[in-house]
Coordinates of N, CA and C in Angstrom, one line a residue:
M1300 N 55.7 92.4 65.5 CA 57.1 92.2 65.7 C 57.4 91.6 67.0
H1301 N 58.4 90.7 67.0 CA 58.7 90.0 68.3 C 59.5 91.0 69.2
R1302 N 59.3 90.8 70.5 CA 59.9 91.7 71.5 C 61.4 91.6 71.4
S1303 N 62.0 90.5 71.1 CA 63.5 90.4 71.1 C 64.0 91.2 69.8
W1304 N 63.3 91.2 68.7 CA 63.7 92.0 67.6 C 63.6 93.5 67.9
V1305 N 62.6 93.9 68.6 CA 62.5 95.3 69.0 C 63.7 95.7 69.8
Y1306 N 64.1 94.9 70.8 CA 65.3 95.2 71.6 C 66.6 95.1 70.8
A1307 N 66.7 94.3 69.8 CA 67.8 94.2 69.0 C 67.9 95.5 68.2
L1308 N 66.8 96.0 67.6 CA 66.8 97.2 66.8 C 67.1 98.4 67.7
K1309 N 66.6 98.4 68.9 CA 66.9 99.5 69.9 C 68.4 99.5 70.2
A1310 N 69.0 98.4 70.4 CA 70.4 98.4 70.7 C 71.2 98.8 69.5
R1311 N 70.9 98.4 68.3 CA 71.6 98.9 67.1 C 71.4 100.4 66.9
Y1312 N 70.2 100.9 67.2 CA 70.0 102.3 67.1 C 70.8 103.1 68.0
E1313 N 71.0 102.6 69.2 CA 71.8 103.3 70.2 C 73.3 103.4 69.8
T1314 N 73.8 102.4 69.1 CA 75.2 102.4 68.7 C 75.4 103.1 67.3
E1315 N 74.4 102.9 66.4 CA 74.6 103.3 65.0 C 73.8 104.5 64.6
G1316 N 72.8 104.9 65.4 CA 71.9 106.0 65.1 C 70.9 105.5 64.0
P1317 N 70.4 106.5 63.2 CA 69.3 106.1 62.2 C 69.8 105.1 61.2
D1318 N 71.1 104.9 60.9 CA 71.5 103.9 60.0 C 71.2 102.5 60.4
A1319 N 70.8 102.3 61.7 CA 70.5 101.0 62.2 C 69.3 100.4 61.5
F1320 N 68.4 101.3 61.0 CA 67.2 100.8 60.4 C 67.3 100.5 58.9
E1321 N 68.5 100.8 58.3 CA 68.7 100.5 56.9 C 68.8 99.0 56.7
P1322 N 68.3 98.5 55.5 CA 68.3 97.0 55.3 C 69.8 96.6 55.2
R1323 N 70.0 95.4 55.7 CA 71.4 94.8 55.7 C 71.4 93.6 54.8
S1324 N 72.6 93.3 54.3 CA 72.8 92.1 53.5 C 72.7 90.9 54.4
R1325 N 72.0 89.9 53.9 CA 71.9 88.6 54.7 C 72.9 87.6 54.1
G1326 N 73.6 87.9 53.0 CA 74.5 87.0 52.4 C 75.8 86.8 53.2
P1327 N 76.6 85.8 52.9 CA 77.8 85.6 53.6 C 78.8 86.7 53.4
G1328 N 79.7 87.0 54.3 CA 80.7 88.0 54.2 C 81.8 87.6 53.3
I1329 N 82.0 86.3 53.2 CA 83.1 85.8 52.4 C 82.5 84.5 51.6
S1330 N 83.1 84.1 50.6 CA 82.7 83.0 49.9 C 83.9 82.0 49.9
P1331 N 83.9 81.1 50.9 CA 85.1 80.2 51.0 C 85.3 79.2 49.9
G1332 N 84.3 78.9 49.1 CA 84.4 78.0 48.0 C 84.6 78.7 46.6
A1333 N 84.9 80.0 46.6 CA 85.0 80.7 45.4 C 86.2 80.3 44.5
L1334 N 87.3 79.9 45.1 CA 88.5 79.5 44.4 C 88.9 78.1 44.8
A1335 N 89.0 77.2 43.9 CA 89.4 75.9 44.2 C 90.9 75.9 44.7
P1336 N 91.2 75.0 45.7 CA 92.6 75.0 46.2 C 93.6 74.7 45.1
G1337 N 93.3 73.9 44.1 CA 94.2 73.6 43.0 C 94.5 74.8 42.2
T1338 N 93.5 75.6 42.0 CA 93.6 76.9 41.2 C 94.5 77.9 42.0
L1339 N 94.3 77.9 43.3 CA 95.1 78.8 44.1 C 96.6 78.4 44.1
E1340 N 96.8 77.1 44.2 CA 98.2 76.6 44.1 C 98.8 76.9 42.7
L1341 N 98.1 76.8 41.7 CA 98.6 77.1 40.3 C 98.9 78.6 40.2
I1342 N 98.1 79.4 40.7 CA 98.4 80.9 40.7 C 99.7 81.2 41.5
L1343 N 99.8 80.6 42.7 CA 101.0 80.8 43.5 C 102.3 80.3 42.8
Q1344 N 102.2 79.2 42.1 CA 103.3 78.6 41.4 C 103.7 79.6 40.3
L1345 N 102.7 80.1 39.5 CA 103.0 81.0 38.4 C 103.6 82.3 38.9
R1346 N 103.1 82.8 40.0 CA 103.7 84.0 40.6 C 105.1 83.8 41.0
R1347 N 105.4 82.7 41.6 CA 106.8 82.4 42.1 C 107.7 82.3 40.8
R1348 N 107.2 81.6 39.8 CA 108.0 81.5 38.6 C 108.3 82.8 37.9
L1349 N 107.3 83.7 37.8 CA 107.5 85.0 37.3 C 108.4 85.9 38.1
D1350 N 108.2 85.8 39.4 CA 109.1 86.5 40.3 C 110.6 86.1 40.2
T1351 N 110.8 84.8 40.1 CA 112.1 84.3 40.0 C 112.8 84.7 38.7
A1352 N 112.0 84.8 37.6 CA 112.4 85.3 36.3 C 112.6 86.8 36.3
G1353 N 112.3 87.5 37.3 CA 112.4 88.9 37.4 C 111.3 89.7 36.7
L1354 N 110.2 89.0 36.5 CA 109.1 89.6 35.8 C 108.0 90.0 36.8
D1355 N 107.1 90.8 36.4 CA 106.0 91.3 37.3 C 105.1 90.1 37.6
A1356 N 104.7 89.9 38.8 CA 103.9 88.7 39.2 C 102.6 89.3 39.8
G1357 N 102.1 90.4 39.3 CA 100.9 91.0 39.8 C 99.7 90.4 39.2
P1358 N 98.5 90.9 39.6 CA 97.2 90.3 39.2 C 97.0 90.5 37.6
E1359 N 97.5 91.5 37.1 CA 97.3 91.7 35.6 C 98.1 90.7 34.8
T1360 N 99.3 90.3 35.3 CA 100.1 89.3 34.6 C 99.6 87.9 34.7
V1361 N 99.0 87.6 35.9 CA 98.6 86.2 36.2 C 97.2 86.0 35.7
S1362 N 96.4 87.0 35.5 CA 95.0 86.9 35.1 C 94.9 86.3 33.7
P1363 N 93.9 85.3 33.6 CA 93.7 84.7 32.3 C 93.0 85.7 31.3
Q1364 N 92.5 86.8 31.8 CA 91.8 87.7 30.9 C 92.8 88.7 30.4
V1365 N 92.9 88.8 29.1 CA 93.9 89.8 28.5 C 93.2 90.9 27.9

């Protein structure tokens, strides 16, 4: 083990306790490309249209899955 890694683990242990040694996800916290901007705009337009019509504009109404 590299010395800097040992110091990093030591610092994590001092703040988190034994949980510091649990494996952590190395994946990104968010997925910025998950939703295309055009799709997002389409959803927002649909919600505005439903809201103006006095209908529910929640995720169940907008979702393509029925």
